[in-house]
Amino acid sequence: MTIARVKVTAALLTILICFSYCHSDSTTTGGNDSVSGYYEAKLTDAPNVPASGNFKYPKKVIVRLEVLEHVMRLADGVEYNFWTFGGKVPGKFIRIREGDEVEFYLSNHPNNKLPHNIDLHAVTGPGGGAEASMTAPGHTSQFSFKAINPGLFIYHCATAPVGMHIANGMYGLILVEPKEGLPKVDKEFYVMQSEFYTKAKFGAPGLTSFDMEKAFNEHPDYVVFNGSVGAQMGDNSMQVKVGETVRLFIGNAGPALTSSFHVIGEIFDRVHVEGGDLINKNVSTTLIPAGGTSIVEFKCETPGSLTLVDHSVFRAFNKGALAQIKVSGKENVNIFSGKQKDLVYQPEGSAVQSITKAHKEVVIPEKAMAERMESGKILYEGNCAACHQKNGEGLAGAFPPLAKSDYLMARSDKGVNIPLHGLSGKIKVNGVEYDGIMPQMQLNNDEIASILTYVRNNWGNKSDLVTAAEVEKARNGK
Ligand SMILES: [Cu+2]
C-alpha cells in the first residue's frame, strides 16, 4: 500500500516535472506556434527560388517589394511597358514559413504613373491586403499579416481596373512552407504563366501596348512563361542533371485563361493539386486555374530537353507558351532508347487570324433624370469609385476630384469622351495639376450617360441630363 502510494507520487511528480519543463521550454524558445526572432526575406527573380530557411519556429519576416513601371522585351523585336513587382515579370518569389508574421512594405516608385496595391492570396484578411496597401507613386505602404495557411499562392495588383494591372505584369508567387517543411529535392524552379493583350499582332516588331477590347474578349496575343516569349528557352533554359529531382513552383496569373500545364517528356511523380495539401501521383497534365498555382515534382531519368507547355496547344506553338528544362548526363537506355534529338517547334500557321468585331450598340430607350441618377450611382460605384472615391473627392496626388471639378464642368462634351476613350497627359483640376492615366472604360452609351448624369449632378455639381444619344455622337467622333 505504502509502496504503491510512493510509486503513484513519483509518477505524478515525473509528469509534473516534465510538464513544467516542457512548458518553460516553450515560453523561452517560442514554442511551435509563437514567433521567435526575425529575418528579412530574400526575394528572387524567376526562374530562381529562394532557399528554404529550414526554421523550426515561426518568425517575424520583413518583406519589401517595389513597384516599377518600365519598358522591357516581350518577344524578339517586341517591347511592352510592363508594370512590375520588383522590376521583372513575374514579380519576386517570396518564401516564408507557416506561422510567420509578415511585416510587408509596398513601395511605388516616384517615376510611376499610377497607384498600385497588392492582394496576396496567402493573406487572411480584407482584399488579401489590397486596401491596406493602396499606394500612390512616391509612397510606401506597410501592413502586417500572419501566414496561417501553408501552400503556394499567387499575389497580384488589385487596383482598378484589376484586369489591366494583372495583364500588364503585376503578379508573382508566395510560398508559405508547411511547418514540417517540404521534402528535399535537388532543384527548384519558379515558372509563371500569363497572357498579354496587345494592340499589335503577335510578333509584330516595335513598342506595343495594352488592348482593353482584346482583354475584355479574353483573346490574348501572347501566352507566355516568365514574362516574355522564350524567357526560359535556349541559353536561358533551366538546367538539370540526369538523376536529379526537380520541383516546379508554377503559377497561372491569367488574367483570363486556365492552364493545362504539361511537361513534354515527363510524368509528374507528385502534384500538389492547386498548390495545396492534396497530393496526386503520376500525372501528365494538371489544371491550374487563373489566380491559382501548382507544385509538381519529378525525377529526371534521361537526358534531353523537356518542354513546358500549356497543352491548349495553340497557346504553346502560336502564342509563346513554351519553356525548357535541359537535362544533361548519361543516356539511360532502359528508360528511353533511341535517337535523342532537339525538337524544333515551329508555329503552325503563319499569321494569327484577325478577329474583327462589328461594333453593335444595343439601342436602349433614353431615361429620365431620376432613373439616370439611380442607375448612375450604382454604375459609378462599380466602375469609377475605386479611383475617384465614393464621395467623388479623388485621391491627392493620384486621382483628380469629380466633386466640384471645374475641369469637368467646363468641358463642352460634358466629359463623355473621358470614359469613352480614356484620358492621359497633364490636366489641371481646381488649380491642381494631375499627370496620370485614366484607362478607357468598357461601358455602353446608356451606362456612360447615367454615370455622367450622376457625376454632373452630385456632390455640389449642378448640370443637366446626359443622354445616350450624346454619347453615341461622341463615340462616332462627332
Ligand atoms: Cu497595379
mmCIF file with all atom_site columns, C-alpha atoms in Angstrom, residues 67-72 74 80-85 87-91 114 116 156-157 159-171 194-199 208-212 215 227 253-255 437 439:
data_model
loop_
_atom_site.group_PDB
_atom_site.id
_atom_site.type_symbol
_atom_site.label_atom_id
_atom_site.label_alt_id
_atom_site.label_comp_id
_atom_site.label_asym_id
_atom_site.label_entity_id
_atom_site.label_seq_id
_atom_site.pdbx_PDB_ins_code
_atom_site.Cartn_x
_atom_site.Cartn_y
_atom_site.Cartn_z
_atom_site.occupancy
_atom_site.B_iso_or_equiv
_atom_site.pdbx_formal_charge
_atom_site.auth_seq_id
_atom_site.auth_comp_id
_atom_site.auth_asym_id
_atom_site.auth_atom_id
_atom_site.pdbx_PDB_model_num
ATOM 1  C CA . VAL A 1 67  ? 6.580  48.539 -57.962 1.00 0.00 ? 67  VAL A CA 1
ATOM 2  C CA . LEU A 1 68  ? 8.320  49.689 -61.156 1.00 0.00 ? 68  LEU A CA 1
ATOM 3  C CA . GLU A 1 69  ? 6.661  50.597 -64.470 1.00 0.00 ? 69  GLU A CA 1
ATOM 4  C CA . HIS A 1 70  ? 9.066  50.259 -67.382 1.00 0.00 ? 70  HIS A CA 1
ATOM 5  C CA . VAL A 1 71  ? 9.598  49.035 -70.937 1.00 0.00 ? 71  VAL A CA 1
ATOM 6  C CA . MET A 1 72  ? 11.099 45.553 -71.457 1.00 0.00 ? 72  MET A CA 1
ATOM 7  C CA . LEU A 1 74  ? 8.026  40.839 -74.697 1.00 0.00 ? 74  LEU A CA 1
ATOM 8  C CA . TYR A 1 80  ? 5.973  46.486 -73.883 1.00 0.00 ? 80  TYR A CA 1
ATOM 9  C CA . ASN A 1 81  ? 5.504  48.890 -70.974 1.00 0.00 ? 81  ASN A CA 1
ATOM 10 C CA . PHE A 1 82  ? 5.296  46.404 -68.091 1.00 0.00 ? 82  PHE A CA 1
ATOM 11 C CA . TRP A 1 83  ? 4.042  47.172 -64.599 1.00 0.00 ? 83  TRP A CA 1
ATOM 12 C CA . THR A 1 84  ? 6.060  45.007 -62.202 1.00 0.00 ? 84  THR A CA 1
ATOM 13 C CA . PHE A 1 85  ? 6.575  43.874 -58.624 1.00 0.00 ? 85  PHE A CA 1
ATOM 14 C CA . GLY A 1 87  ? 11.345 45.178 -61.879 1.00 0.00 ? 87  GLY A CA 1
ATOM 15 C CA . LYS A 1 88  ? 10.715 41.883 -63.714 1.00 0.00 ? 88  LYS A CA 1
ATOM 16 C CA . VAL A 1 89  ? 7.728  39.825 -64.811 1.00 0.00 ? 89  VAL A CA 1
ATOM 17 C CA . PRO A 1 90  ? 6.735  37.742 -62.964 1.00 0.00 ? 90  PRO A CA 1
ATOM 18 C CA . GLY A 1 91  ? 7.291  39.535 -59.650 1.00 0.00 ? 91  GLY A CA 1
ATOM 19 C CA . LEU A 1 114 ? -0.332 55.030 -61.318 1.00 0.00 ? 114 LEU A CA 1
ATOM 20 C CA . HIS A 1 116 ? -0.877 50.205 -57.129 1.00 0.00 ? 116 HIS A CA 1
ATOM 21 C CA . HIS A 1 156 ? -1.263 40.362 -57.772 1.00 0.00 ? 156 HIS A CA 1
ATOM 22 C CA . CYS A 1 157 ? -2.149 44.024 -58.001 1.00 0.00 ? 157 CYS A CA 1
ATOM 23 C CA . THR A 1 159 ? -6.094 48.354 -58.336 1.00 0.00 ? 159 THR A CA 1
ATOM 24 C CA . ALA A 1 160 ? -8.957 49.167 -60.709 1.00 0.00 ? 160 ALA A CA 1
ATOM 25 C CA . PRO A 1 161 ? -9.220 48.136 -63.447 1.00 0.00 ? 161 PRO A CA 1
ATOM 26 C CA . VAL A 1 162 ? -7.806 44.970 -61.853 1.00 0.00 ? 162 VAL A CA 1
ATOM 27 C CA . GLY A 1 163 ? -7.641 43.012 -65.115 1.00 0.00 ? 163 GLY A CA 1
ATOM 28 C CA . MET A 1 164 ? -5.481 45.705 -66.692 1.00 0.00 ? 164 MET A CA 1
ATOM 29 C CA . HIS A 1 165 ? -2.979 45.769 -63.807 1.00 0.00 ? 165 HIS A CA 1
ATOM 30 C CA . ILE A 1 166 ? -2.660 41.985 -63.935 1.00 0.00 ? 166 ILE A CA 1
ATOM 31 C CA . ALA A 1 167 ? -2.471 41.960 -67.740 1.00 0.00 ? 167 ALA A CA 1
ATOM 32 C CA . ASN A 1 168 ? 0.412  44.461 -67.564 1.00 0.00 ? 168 ASN A CA 1
ATOM 33 C CA . GLY A 1 169 ? 2.548  42.124 -65.431 1.00 0.00 ? 169 GLY A CA 1
ATOM 34 C CA . MET A 1 170 ? 1.594  42.695 -61.795 1.00 0.00 ? 170 MET A CA 1
ATOM 35 C CA . TYR A 1 171 ? 1.782  39.219 -60.231 1.00 0.00 ? 171 TYR A CA 1
ATOM 36 C CA . SER A 1 194 ? 0.330  34.699 -68.071 1.00 0.00 ? 194 SER A CA 1
ATOM 37 C CA . GLU A 1 195 ? -1.317 36.450 -71.018 1.00 0.00 ? 195 GLU A CA 1
ATOM 38 C CA . PHE A 1 196 ? -0.644 39.701 -72.853 1.00 0.00 ? 196 PHE A CA 1
ATOM 39 C CA . TYR A 1 197 ? -3.258 41.564 -74.853 1.00 0.00 ? 197 TYR A CA 1
ATOM 40 C CA . THR A 1 198 ? -1.542 43.857 -77.299 1.00 0.00 ? 198 THR A CA 1
ATOM 41 C CA . LYS A 1 199 ? -2.585 46.476 -79.859 1.00 0.00 ? 199 LYS A CA 1
ATOM 42 C CA . THR A 1 208 ? 3.132  47.800 -78.310 1.00 0.00 ? 208 THR A CA 1
ATOM 43 C CA . SER A 1 209 ? 0.610  48.464 -75.565 1.00 0.00 ? 209 SER A CA 1
ATOM 44 C CA . PHE A 1 210 ? -2.357 47.028 -73.723 1.00 0.00 ? 210 PHE A CA 1
ATOM 45 C CA . ASP A 1 211 ? -5.599 46.493 -75.672 1.00 0.00 ? 211 ASP A CA 1
ATOM 46 C CA . MET A 1 212 ? -8.660 46.651 -73.430 1.00 0.00 ? 212 MET A CA 1
ATOM 47 C CA . ALA A 1 215 ? -8.654 41.688 -72.859 1.00 0.00 ? 215 ALA A CA 1
ATOM 48 C CA . GLY A 1 227 ? 7.005  37.278 -68.797 1.00 0.00 ? 227 GLY A CA 1
ATOM 49 C CA . ALA A 1 253 ? -1.626 34.731 -63.329 1.00 0.00 ? 253 ALA A CA 1
ATOM 50 C CA . GLY A 1 254 ? -4.205 34.680 -66.127 1.00 0.00 ? 254 GLY A CA 1
ATOM 51 C CA . PRO A 1 255 ? -5.833 37.157 -66.132 1.00 0.00 ? 255 PRO A CA 1
ATOM 52 C CA . ILE A 1 437 ? -3.584 57.750 -66.927 1.00 0.00 ? 437 ILE A CA 1
ATOM 53 C CA . PRO A 1 439 ? -7.965 53.865 -68.841 1.00 0.00 ? 439 PRO A CA 1
#
